[in-house]
Amino acid sequence: MLTEEQLIQVRRHLHEIPELALHEFQTHDYLLKVIHGFNQDRLEILVPEKLPTAILVLVHGSAPQRTIGYRTDIDALPVEEQTGLPYASHHPGVMHACGHDIHMTVALGVLSYFSDHQPKDNLLFFFQPAEESDYGGKRAYEDGVFTGKWRPDEFYGLHDNPDLPAGAIGCRMGTLFAGTTEVNIDLEGKGGHAAYPQDANDTVVAAASLIMQVQTVISRSIDPIQSGVITLGKIQGGSIRNVIAGHTRIEGTIRGLTQTMIQKIDHRLEEICKGIGASFNMEVKLELNQGGYWPVENNPALTKNFIDYMQQAPDVNFIETASAMTGEDFGFLLAQFPGTMFWLGVDDDSQLHSATLTPKESAIQKGVDAITGFLTHRMQEN
């Protein structure tokens, strides 16, 4: 079983070798090295052929009634680290700016515990690539990874949270993370000289009208008691001040707390784009990419059980949290398997995805203890 000092060293090494989605080969090899150092008596390891940077580890239980899944993500972000840490990223332009090094280390700590303390139920650990992009959870599911003995009956996973005290556990009933849709809009008109607008068809003007109409979707088409967001964060059109742009591209994101909400917003955006095309006599191409970022909707019964345990555990600082509009790939898996996602506090002034994110390492052992305690409790139930 890994000690707290060993866990910290593991985390620091993982922090040094961040890799982008579907290219986590060094991370994969290091994870396997650590896992192979555990007691192998009850472990079974699978590396999926179609997803070669993923790792599944099955811990065989003594009298299994179910298979409990635990997922951690392993990829990093295209961010240039600015922490100044002695164990900062060795890979220029890539950083564990979302704390996946913390996630992996906690998972390894929990796995090491149950390699030495045989669980009653089977435990399935999923080290998932491509959470930040490329939808690793969705890929694994659609590739048939979770079949036979590798299929969990329920799934759990955490995300670190710099706004919570180090080691605190945060959770809520219902939706924890929003679902997302990536939006790409291309307006095709006709370019021309700025002095002769009658001979052109200005896509910048049409794009401006479209953007203003989109602002009414949330305020006038969505129940104000519910939550949704549309952000059009990028617009690119034209090349010089005295030329009318014949093409303009808009990129953005839609976020909602239920899949139904997201689909309603998607539909309204489709209607607006169709209307703009008709109004300005131009082609408006809308691409909506829902991908794998479904809302993280916690299962009611399992989440109540999880929260009840964490509230009563004497060594756990439990905090009930609000929904967050950030996206998480785990939402797709929770749409296929009942389960719960929760926060692990890491107490940092910097936010997730920032170049200065520096999670408190004291959270690691507390996270391991809370999760091993909960899983042990869960396995005692019928």
PDB file of C-alpha atoms in Angstrom, residues 7-270:
ATOM      1  CA  LEU A   7       1.768   9.176  -3.216  1.00  0.00           C
ATOM      2  CA  ILE A   8       3.242  12.664  -3.319  1.00  0.00           C
ATOM      3  CA  GLN A   9       6.281  11.416  -5.238  1.00  0.00           C
ATOM      4  CA  VAL A  10       4.008   9.628  -7.706  1.00  0.00           C
ATOM      5  CA  ARG A  11       1.973  12.791  -8.185  1.00  0.00           C
ATOM      6  CA  ARG A  12       5.070  14.901  -8.782  1.00  0.00           C
ATOM      7  CA  HIS A  13       6.388  12.518 -11.401  1.00  0.00           C
ATOM      8  CA  LEU A  14       3.020  12.477 -13.177  1.00  0.00           C
ATOM      9  CA  HIS A  15       3.026  16.266 -13.070  1.00  0.00           C
ATOM     10  CA  GLU A  16       6.394  16.306 -14.868  1.00  0.00           C
ATOM     11  CA  ILE A  17       5.178  14.204 -17.819  1.00  0.00           C
ATOM     12  CA  PRO A  18       1.817  15.665 -18.945  1.00  0.00           C
ATOM     13  CA  GLU A  19       0.532  14.530 -22.333  1.00  0.00           C
ATOM     14  CA  LEU A  20      -2.373  15.536 -24.552  1.00  0.00           C
ATOM     15  CA  ALA A  21      -5.452  13.470 -25.333  1.00  0.00           C
ATOM     16  CA  LEU A  22      -4.788  10.070 -26.951  1.00  0.00           C
ATOM     17  CA  HIS A  23      -1.011  10.636 -26.695  1.00  0.00           C
ATOM     18  CA  GLU A  24      -0.598   9.692 -23.018  1.00  0.00           C
ATOM     19  CA  PHE A  25       2.001   6.993 -23.754  1.00  0.00           C
ATOM     20  CA  GLN A  26       4.613   7.980 -21.156  1.00  0.00           C
ATOM     21  CA  THR A  27       1.875   8.463 -18.575  1.00  0.00           C
ATOM     22  CA  HIS A  28       0.393   5.066 -19.485  1.00  0.00           C
ATOM     23  CA  ASP A  29       3.734   3.307 -19.094  1.00  0.00           C
ATOM     24  CA  TYR A  30       4.413   4.964 -15.746  1.00  0.00           C
ATOM     25  CA  LEU A  31       0.951   4.063 -14.447  1.00  0.00           C
ATOM     26  CA  LEU A  32       1.485   0.442 -15.447  1.00  0.00           C
ATOM     27  CA  LYS A  33       4.867   0.438 -13.715  1.00  0.00           C
ATOM     28  CA  VAL A  34       3.297   1.658 -10.474  1.00  0.00           C
ATOM     29  CA  ILE A  35       0.377  -0.787 -10.747  1.00  0.00           C
ATOM     30  CA  HIS A  36       2.696  -3.711 -11.391  1.00  0.00           C
ATOM     31  CA  GLY A  37       4.404  -2.845  -8.103  1.00  0.00           C
ATOM     32  CA  PHE A  38       1.218  -3.646  -6.175  1.00  0.00           C
ATOM     33  CA  ASN A  39       0.216  -7.054  -4.843  1.00  0.00           C
ATOM     34  CA  GLN A  40      -0.923  -8.882  -8.001  1.00  0.00           C
ATOM     35  CA  ASP A  41      -2.753 -11.767  -6.279  1.00  0.00           C
ATOM     36  CA  ARG A  42      -6.227 -10.408  -7.062  1.00  0.00           C
ATOM     37  CA  LEU A  43      -5.506  -7.934  -9.868  1.00  0.00           C
ATOM     38  CA  GLU A  44      -6.284  -8.376 -13.559  1.00  0.00           C
ATOM     39  CA  ILE A  45      -5.100  -5.744 -16.062  1.00  0.00           C
ATOM     40  CA  LEU A  46      -6.514  -4.909 -19.490  1.00  0.00           C
ATOM     41  CA  VAL A  47      -5.133  -2.485 -22.080  1.00  0.00           C
ATOM     42  CA  PRO A  48      -7.846  -2.072 -24.762  1.00  0.00           C
ATOM     43  CA  GLU A  49      -6.583  -2.669 -28.291  1.00  0.00           C
ATOM     44  CA  LYS A  50      -8.597   0.227 -29.744  1.00  0.00           C
ATOM     45  CA  LEU A  51      -7.688   2.645 -26.934  1.00  0.00           C
ATOM     46  CA  PRO A  52      -4.038   1.806 -26.198  1.00  0.00           C
ATOM     47  CA  THR A  53      -3.349   4.520 -23.615  1.00  0.00           C
ATOM     48  CA  ALA A  54      -6.275   3.376 -21.438  1.00  0.00           C
ATOM     49  CA  ILE A  55      -5.822   0.938 -18.555  1.00  0.00           C
ATOM     50  CA  LEU A  56      -8.468  -1.124 -16.780  1.00  0.00           C
ATOM     51  CA  VAL A  57      -7.647  -2.935 -13.553  1.00  0.00           C
ATOM     52  CA  LEU A  58     -10.073  -5.444 -12.069  1.00  0.00           C
ATOM     53  CA  VAL A  59      -9.697  -6.222  -8.361  1.00  0.00           C
ATOM     54  CA  HIS A  60     -11.401  -9.555  -7.744  1.00  0.00           C
ATOM     55  CA  GLY A  61     -13.618  -9.562  -4.673  1.00  0.00           C
ATOM     56  CA  SER A  62     -13.953 -12.320  -2.096  1.00  0.00           C
ATOM     57  CA  ALA A  63     -17.743 -12.680  -2.454  1.00  0.00           C
ATOM     58  CA  PRO A  64     -18.811 -10.299  -5.217  1.00  0.00           C
ATOM     59  CA  GLN A  65     -22.406  -9.172  -5.566  1.00  0.00           C
ATOM     60  CA  ARG A  66     -21.542  -6.356  -7.960  1.00  0.00           C
ATOM     61  CA  THR A  67     -18.703  -4.651  -9.796  1.00  0.00           C
ATOM     62  CA  ILE A  68     -18.060  -1.097  -8.599  1.00  0.00           C
ATOM     63  CA  GLY A  69     -16.292   1.121 -11.109  1.00  0.00           C
ATOM     64  CA  TYR A  70     -13.917   3.955 -10.308  1.00  0.00           C
ATOM     65  CA  ARG A  71     -12.699   6.242 -13.090  1.00  0.00           C
ATOM     66  CA  THR A  72      -9.791   8.659 -13.298  1.00  0.00           C
ATOM     67  CA  ASP A  73      -8.710  10.772 -16.280  1.00  0.00           C
ATOM     68  CA  ILE A  74      -5.063  10.869 -17.345  1.00  0.00           C
ATOM     69  CA  ASP A  75      -4.593  13.537 -20.050  1.00  0.00           C
ATOM     70  CA  ALA A  76      -3.332  17.124 -19.747  1.00  0.00           C
ATOM     71  CA  LEU A  77      -3.904  20.500 -21.413  1.00  0.00           C
ATOM     72  CA  PRO A  78      -2.016  22.582 -24.019  1.00  0.00           C
ATOM     73  CA  VAL A  79      -0.956  25.147 -21.388  1.00  0.00           C
ATOM     74  CA  GLU A  80       2.548  26.510 -20.751  1.00  0.00           C
ATOM     75  CA  GLU A  81       3.173  25.996 -17.031  1.00  0.00           C
ATOM     76  CA  GLN A  82       4.052  29.061 -14.944  1.00  0.00           C
ATOM     77  CA  THR A  83       4.158  27.613 -11.420  1.00  0.00           C
ATOM     78  CA  GLY A  84       7.935  27.681 -10.986  1.00  0.00           C
ATOM     79  CA  LEU A  85       7.757  24.322  -9.185  1.00  0.00           C
ATOM     80  CA  PRO A  86      10.881  22.124  -9.126  1.00  0.00           C
ATOM     81  CA  TYR A  87       8.737  19.329 -10.565  1.00  0.00           C
ATOM     82  CA  ALA A  88       7.099  21.485 -13.269  1.00  0.00           C
ATOM     83  CA  SER A  89       6.206  20.019 -16.650  1.00  0.00           C
ATOM     84  CA  HIS A  90       9.096  18.671 -18.716  1.00  0.00           C
ATOM     85  CA  HIS A  91       6.957  18.956 -21.842  1.00  0.00           C
ATOM     86  CA  PRO A  92       6.877  22.503 -23.281  1.00  0.00           C
ATOM     87  CA  GLY A  93       3.380  23.838 -23.823  1.00  0.00           C
ATOM     88  CA  VAL A  94       1.684  20.987 -21.956  1.00  0.00           C
ATOM     89  CA  MET A  95       0.596  20.995 -18.301  1.00  0.00           C
ATOM     90  CA  HIS A  96      -1.632  19.189 -15.840  1.00  0.00           C
ATOM     91  CA  ALA A  97      -3.571  22.429 -15.462  1.00  0.00           C
ATOM     92  CA  CYS A  98      -6.789  20.605 -14.561  1.00  0.00           C
ATOM     93  CA  GLY A  99      -5.323  18.479 -11.787  1.00  0.00           C
ATOM     94  CA  HIS A 100      -5.503  15.099 -13.498  1.00  0.00           C
ATOM     95  CA  ASP A 101      -2.175  14.259 -11.851  1.00  0.00           C
ATOM     96  CA  ILE A 102      -4.032  14.540  -8.521  1.00  0.00           C
ATOM     97  CA  HIS A 103      -6.882  12.399  -9.891  1.00  0.00           C
ATOM     98  CA  MET A 104      -4.524   9.635 -11.026  1.00  0.00           C
ATOM     99  CA  THR A 105      -2.589   9.631  -7.769  1.00  0.00           C
ATOM    100  CA  VAL A 106      -5.726   9.298  -5.660  1.00  0.00           C
ATOM    101  CA  ALA A 107      -6.909   6.421  -7.873  1.00  0.00           C
ATOM    102  CA  LEU A 108      -3.545   4.685  -7.489  1.00  0.00           C
ATOM    103  CA  GLY A 109      -3.751   5.140  -3.724  1.00  0.00           C
ATOM    104  CA  VAL A 110      -7.214   3.567  -3.603  1.00  0.00           C
ATOM    105  CA  LEU A 111      -6.116   0.729  -5.891  1.00  0.00           C
ATOM    106  CA  SER A 112      -3.007   0.072  -3.806  1.00  0.00           C
ATOM    107  CA  TYR A 113      -5.165  -0.174  -0.666  1.00  0.00           C
ATOM    108  CA  PHE A 114      -7.492  -2.778  -2.170  1.00  0.00           C
ATOM    109  CA  SER A 115      -4.607  -4.743  -3.653  1.00  0.00           C
ATOM    110  CA  ASP A 116      -3.559  -5.371  -0.038  1.00  0.00           C
ATOM    111  CA  HIS A 117      -7.076  -5.523   1.458  1.00  0.00           C
ATOM    112  CA  GLN A 118      -9.254  -7.785  -0.659  1.00  0.00           C
ATOM    113  CA  PRO A 119     -12.621  -6.169  -1.301  1.00  0.00           C
ATOM    114  CA  LYS A 120     -15.889  -8.052  -0.949  1.00  0.00           C
ATOM    115  CA  ASP A 121     -17.171  -6.883  -4.352  1.00  0.00           C
ATOM    116  CA  ASN A 122     -15.226  -6.615  -7.569  1.00  0.00           C
ATOM    117  CA  LEU A 123     -13.670  -3.202  -8.151  1.00  0.00           C
ATOM    118  CA  LEU A 124     -12.968  -1.886 -11.644  1.00  0.00           C
ATOM    119  CA  PHE A 125     -10.472   0.966 -12.022  1.00  0.00           C
ATOM    120  CA  PHE A 126     -10.588   2.810 -15.356  1.00  0.00           C
ATOM    121  CA  PHE A 127      -7.610   5.032 -16.178  1.00  0.00           C
ATOM    122  CA  GLN A 128      -9.204   7.040 -18.985  1.00  0.00           C
ATOM    123  CA  PRO A 129      -7.361   8.948 -21.709  1.00  0.00           C
ATOM    124  CA  ALA A 130      -8.770  11.941 -23.573  1.00  0.00           C
ATOM    125  CA  GLU A 131     -11.055  13.654 -21.086  1.00  0.00           C
ATOM    126  CA  GLU A 132     -10.110  17.195 -22.094  1.00  0.00           C
ATOM    127  CA  SER A 133     -10.808  16.478 -25.764  1.00  0.00           C
ATOM    128  CA  ASP A 134     -11.631  13.545 -28.031  1.00  0.00           C
ATOM    129  CA  TYR A 135     -14.165  12.018 -25.616  1.00  0.00           C
ATOM    130  CA  GLY A 136     -12.197   9.118 -24.124  1.00  0.00           C
ATOM    131  CA  GLY A 137     -15.061   7.811 -22.005  1.00  0.00           C
ATOM    132  CA  LYS A 138     -17.432   7.745 -24.969  1.00  0.00           C
ATOM    133  CA  ARG A 139     -14.764   6.096 -27.128  1.00  0.00           C
ATOM    134  CA  ALA A 140     -14.202   3.360 -24.542  1.00  0.00           C
ATOM    135  CA  TYR A 141     -17.919   2.651 -24.252  1.00  0.00           C
ATOM    136  CA  GLU A 142     -18.525   2.585 -28.005  1.00  0.00           C
ATOM    137  CA  ASP A 143     -15.448   0.375 -28.540  1.00  0.00           C
ATOM    138  CA  GLY A 144     -17.028  -2.240 -26.267  1.00  0.00           C
ATOM    139  CA  VAL A 145     -14.507  -1.966 -23.435  1.00  0.00           C
ATOM    140  CA  PHE A 146     -17.143  -2.302 -20.700  1.00  0.00           C
ATOM    141  CA  THR A 147     -18.379  -5.813 -21.458  1.00  0.00           C
ATOM    142  CA  GLY A 148     -18.403  -9.072 -19.545  1.00  0.00           C
ATOM    143  CA  LYS A 149     -16.407  -8.939 -16.340  1.00  0.00           C
ATOM    144  CA  TRP A 150     -15.198  -5.446 -17.300  1.00  0.00           C
ATOM    145  CA  ARG A 151     -18.704  -3.988 -17.067  1.00  0.00           C
ATOM    146  CA  PRO A 152     -19.370  -1.957 -13.888  1.00  0.00           C
ATOM    147  CA  ASP A 153     -22.740  -2.015 -12.170  1.00  0.00           C
ATOM    148  CA  GLU A 154     -22.113   1.502 -10.884  1.00  0.00           C
ATOM    149  CA  PHE A 155     -19.421   4.131 -11.496  1.00  0.00           C
ATOM    150  CA  TYR A 156     -17.725   6.778  -9.322  1.00  0.00           C
ATOM    151  CA  GLY A 157     -15.182   9.477 -10.067  1.00  0.00           C
ATOM    152  CA  LEU A 158     -13.829  12.740  -8.686  1.00  0.00           C
ATOM    153  CA  HIS A 159     -12.649  16.116  -9.895  1.00  0.00           C
ATOM    154  CA  ASP A 160     -10.344  18.378  -7.921  1.00  0.00           C
ATOM    155  CA  ASN A 161     -11.713  21.767  -6.858  1.00  0.00           C
ATOM    156  CA  PRO A 162      -9.393  24.659  -5.929  1.00  0.00           C
ATOM    157  CA  ASP A 163     -12.264  26.519  -4.229  1.00  0.00           C
ATOM    158  CA  LEU A 164     -12.742  23.844  -1.545  1.00  0.00           C
ATOM    159  CA  PRO A 165     -10.430  23.206   1.439  1.00  0.00           C
ATOM    160  CA  ALA A 166      -7.727  20.631   0.839  1.00  0.00           C
ATOM    161  CA  GLY A 167      -9.143  17.140   1.288  1.00  0.00           C
ATOM    162  CA  ALA A 168     -12.782  18.228   1.547  1.00  0.00           C
ATOM    163  CA  ILE A 169     -15.347  16.162  -0.340  1.00  0.00           C
ATOM    164  CA  GLY A 170     -18.025  18.076  -2.248  1.00  0.00           C
ATOM    165  CA  CYS A 171     -21.101  16.675  -3.927  1.00  0.00           C
ATOM    166  CA  ARG A 172     -24.767  17.319  -4.635  1.00  0.00           C
ATOM    167  CA  MET A 173     -27.891  15.535  -5.708  1.00  0.00           C
ATOM    168  CA  GLY A 174     -28.775  16.018  -9.381  1.00  0.00           C
ATOM    169  CA  THR A 175     -26.453  17.621 -11.922  1.00  0.00           C
ATOM    170  CA  LEU A 176     -22.885  18.344 -10.839  1.00  0.00           C
ATOM    171  CA  PHE A 177     -21.447  19.463 -14.208  1.00  0.00           C
ATOM    172  CA  ALA A 178     -23.168  20.920 -17.237  1.00  0.00           C
ATOM    173  CA  GLY A 179     -23.265  19.241 -20.597  1.00  0.00           C
ATOM    174  CA  THR A 180     -21.773  21.054 -23.563  1.00  0.00           C
ATOM    175  CA  THR A 181     -22.217  21.486 -27.286  1.00  0.00           C
ATOM    176  CA  GLU A 182     -19.443  22.955 -29.405  1.00  0.00           C
ATOM    177  CA  VAL A 183     -20.795  25.476 -31.924  1.00  0.00           C
ATOM    178  CA  ASN A 184     -19.288  26.371 -35.313  1.00  0.00           C
ATOM    179  CA  ILE A 185     -21.129  28.760 -37.660  1.00  0.00           C
ATOM    180  CA  ASP A 186     -19.928  29.670 -41.143  1.00  0.00           C
ATOM    181  CA  LEU A 187     -21.643  32.509 -43.012  1.00  0.00           C
ATOM    182  CA  GLU A 188     -21.086  32.515 -46.779  1.00  0.00           C
ATOM    183  CA  GLY A 189     -21.945  35.762 -48.593  1.00  0.00           C
ATOM    184  CA  LYS A 190     -20.132  37.750 -51.276  1.00  0.00           C
ATOM    185  CA  GLY A 191     -17.048  39.873 -50.825  1.00  0.00           C
ATOM    186  CA  GLY A 192     -16.525  43.228 -52.444  1.00  0.00           C
ATOM    187  CA  HIS A 193     -15.206  46.785 -52.252  1.00  0.00           C
ATOM    188  CA  ALA A 194     -16.240  48.800 -49.194  1.00  0.00           C
ATOM    189  CA  ALA A 195     -17.368  51.623 -51.485  1.00  0.00           C
ATOM    190  CA  TYR A 196     -19.860  49.406 -53.355  1.00  0.00           C
ATOM    191  CA  PRO A 197     -21.885  47.509 -50.720  1.00  0.00           C
ATOM    192  CA  GLN A 198     -24.736  47.025 -53.195  1.00  0.00           C
ATOM    193  CA  ASP A 199     -22.532  44.637 -55.172  1.00  0.00           C
ATOM    194  CA  ALA A 200     -21.574  42.520 -52.167  1.00  0.00           C
ATOM    195  CA  ASN A 201     -23.277  40.567 -49.389  1.00  0.00           C
ATOM    196  CA  ASP A 202     -21.687  41.444 -46.058  1.00  0.00           C
ATOM    197  CA  THR A 203     -21.242  38.454 -43.730  1.00  0.00           C
ATOM    198  CA  VAL A 204     -19.920  40.629 -40.884  1.00  0.00           C
ATOM    199  CA  VAL A 205     -23.221  42.514 -40.652  1.00  0.00           C
ATOM    200  CA  ALA A 206     -25.143  39.213 -40.787  1.00  0.00           C
ATOM    201  CA  ALA A 207     -22.864  37.747 -38.107  1.00  0.00           C
ATOM    202  CA  ALA A 208     -23.498  40.771 -35.868  1.00  0.00           C
ATOM    203  CA  SER A 209     -27.257  40.293 -36.219  1.00  0.00           C
ATOM    204  CA  LEU A 210     -26.931  36.581 -35.506  1.00  0.00           C
ATOM    205  CA  ILE A 211     -24.876  37.174 -32.372  1.00  0.00           C
ATOM    206  CA  MET A 212     -27.408  39.667 -31.008  1.00  0.00           C
ATOM    207  CA  GLN A 213     -30.320  37.304 -31.657  1.00  0.00           C
ATOM    208  CA  VAL A 214     -28.502  34.446 -29.916  1.00  0.00           C
ATOM    209  CA  GLN A 215     -28.396  36.545 -26.745  1.00  0.00           C
ATOM    210  CA  THR A 216     -32.197  36.188 -26.473  1.00  0.00           C
ATOM    211  CA  VAL A 217     -32.163  32.382 -26.406  1.00  0.00           C
ATOM    212  CA  ILE A 218     -31.358  32.087 -22.706  1.00  0.00           C
ATOM    213  CA  SER A 219     -33.357  35.151 -21.629  1.00  0.00           C
ATOM    214  CA  ARG A 220     -36.506  34.415 -23.659  1.00  0.00           C
ATOM    215  CA  SER A 221     -36.573  30.730 -24.592  1.00  0.00           C
ATOM    216  CA  ILE A 222     -35.352  29.021 -21.407  1.00  0.00           C
ATOM    217  CA  ASP A 223     -37.160  28.661 -18.079  1.00  0.00           C
ATOM    218  CA  PRO A 224     -35.465  31.234 -15.800  1.00  0.00           C
ATOM    219  CA  ILE A 225     -35.527  28.717 -12.927  1.00  0.00           C
ATOM    220  CA  GLN A 226     -33.245  26.484 -14.973  1.00  0.00           C
ATOM    221  CA  SER A 227     -29.727  27.261 -16.156  1.00  0.00           C
ATOM    222  CA  GLY A 228     -28.145  27.466 -19.569  1.00  0.00           C
ATOM    223  CA  VAL A 229     -25.313  29.371 -21.207  1.00  0.00           C
ATOM    224  CA  ILE A 230     -24.393  30.282 -24.769  1.00  0.00           C
ATOM    225  CA  THR A 231     -20.994  31.875 -25.277  1.00  0.00           C
ATOM    226  CA  LEU A 232     -19.834  32.819 -28.764  1.00  0.00           C
ATOM    227  CA  GLY A 233     -16.194  33.308 -27.930  1.00  0.00           C
ATOM    228  CA  LYS A 234     -14.598  33.679 -31.353  1.00  0.00           C
ATOM    229  CA  ILE A 235     -15.526  35.571 -34.521  1.00  0.00           C
ATOM    230  CA  GLN A 236     -13.291  35.814 -37.558  1.00  0.00           C
ATOM    231  CA  GLY A 237     -14.190  37.667 -40.748  1.00  0.00           C
ATOM    232  CA  GLY A 238     -12.556  39.975 -43.222  1.00  0.00           C
ATOM    233  CA  SER A 239      -8.954  40.798 -44.012  1.00  0.00           C
ATOM    234  CA  ILE A 240      -8.706  44.584 -44.332  1.00  0.00           C
ATOM    235  CA  ARG A 241     -10.772  47.648 -43.443  1.00  0.00           C
ATOM    236  CA  ASN A 242     -11.927  48.527 -46.957  1.00  0.00           C
ATOM    237  CA  VAL A 243     -13.054  45.084 -48.152  1.00  0.00           C
ATOM    238  CA  ILE A 244     -16.475  43.618 -47.406  1.00  0.00           C
ATOM    239  CA  ALA A 245     -16.065  40.120 -45.984  1.00  0.00           C
ATOM    240  CA  GLY A 246     -17.562  37.304 -48.020  1.00  0.00           C
ATOM    241  CA  HIS A 247     -17.013  34.759 -45.245  1.00  0.00           C
ATOM    242  CA  THR A 248     -17.267  34.982 -41.463  1.00  0.00           C
ATOM    243  CA  ARG A 249     -16.853  32.196 -38.913  1.00  0.00           C
ATOM    244  CA  ILE A 250     -18.234  32.151 -35.379  1.00  0.00           C
ATOM    245  CA  GLU A 251     -17.206  29.609 -32.735  1.00  0.00           C
ATOM    246  CA  GLY A 252     -18.734  29.095 -29.326  1.00  0.00           C
ATOM    247  CA  THR A 253     -20.142  26.741 -26.722  1.00  0.00           C
ATOM    248  CA  ILE A 254     -23.536  25.835 -25.305  1.00  0.00           C
ATOM    249  CA  ARG A 255     -23.886  24.569 -21.744  1.00  0.00           C
ATOM    250  CA  GLY A 256     -26.890  23.230 -19.876  1.00  0.00           C
ATOM    251  CA  LEU A 257     -27.626  21.205 -16.765  1.00  0.00           C
ATOM    252  CA  THR A 258     -29.705  18.542 -18.533  1.00  0.00           C
ATOM    253  CA  GLN A 259     -29.460  16.939 -21.939  1.00  0.00           C
ATOM    254  CA  THR A 260     -33.040  18.084 -22.651  1.00  0.00           C
ATOM    255  CA  MET A 261     -32.016  21.683 -21.930  1.00  0.00           C
ATOM    256  CA  ILE A 262     -29.037  21.438 -24.292  1.00  0.00           C
ATOM    257  CA  GLN A 263     -31.167  19.991 -27.078  1.00  0.00           C
ATOM    258  CA  LYS A 264     -33.686  22.826 -26.699  1.00  0.00           C
ATOM    259  CA  ILE A 265     -30.930  25.440 -26.967  1.00  0.00           C
ATOM    260  CA  ASP A 266     -29.467  23.596 -29.963  1.00  0.00           C
ATOM    261  CA  HIS A 267     -32.866  23.712 -31.684  1.00  0.00           C
ATOM    262  CA  ARG A 268     -33.298  27.442 -31.093  1.00  0.00           C
ATOM    263  CA  LEU A 269     -29.833  28.110 -32.507  1.00  0.00           C
ATOM    264  CA  GLU A 270     -30.721  26.106 -35.611  1.00  0.00           C
TER     265      GLU A 270
END
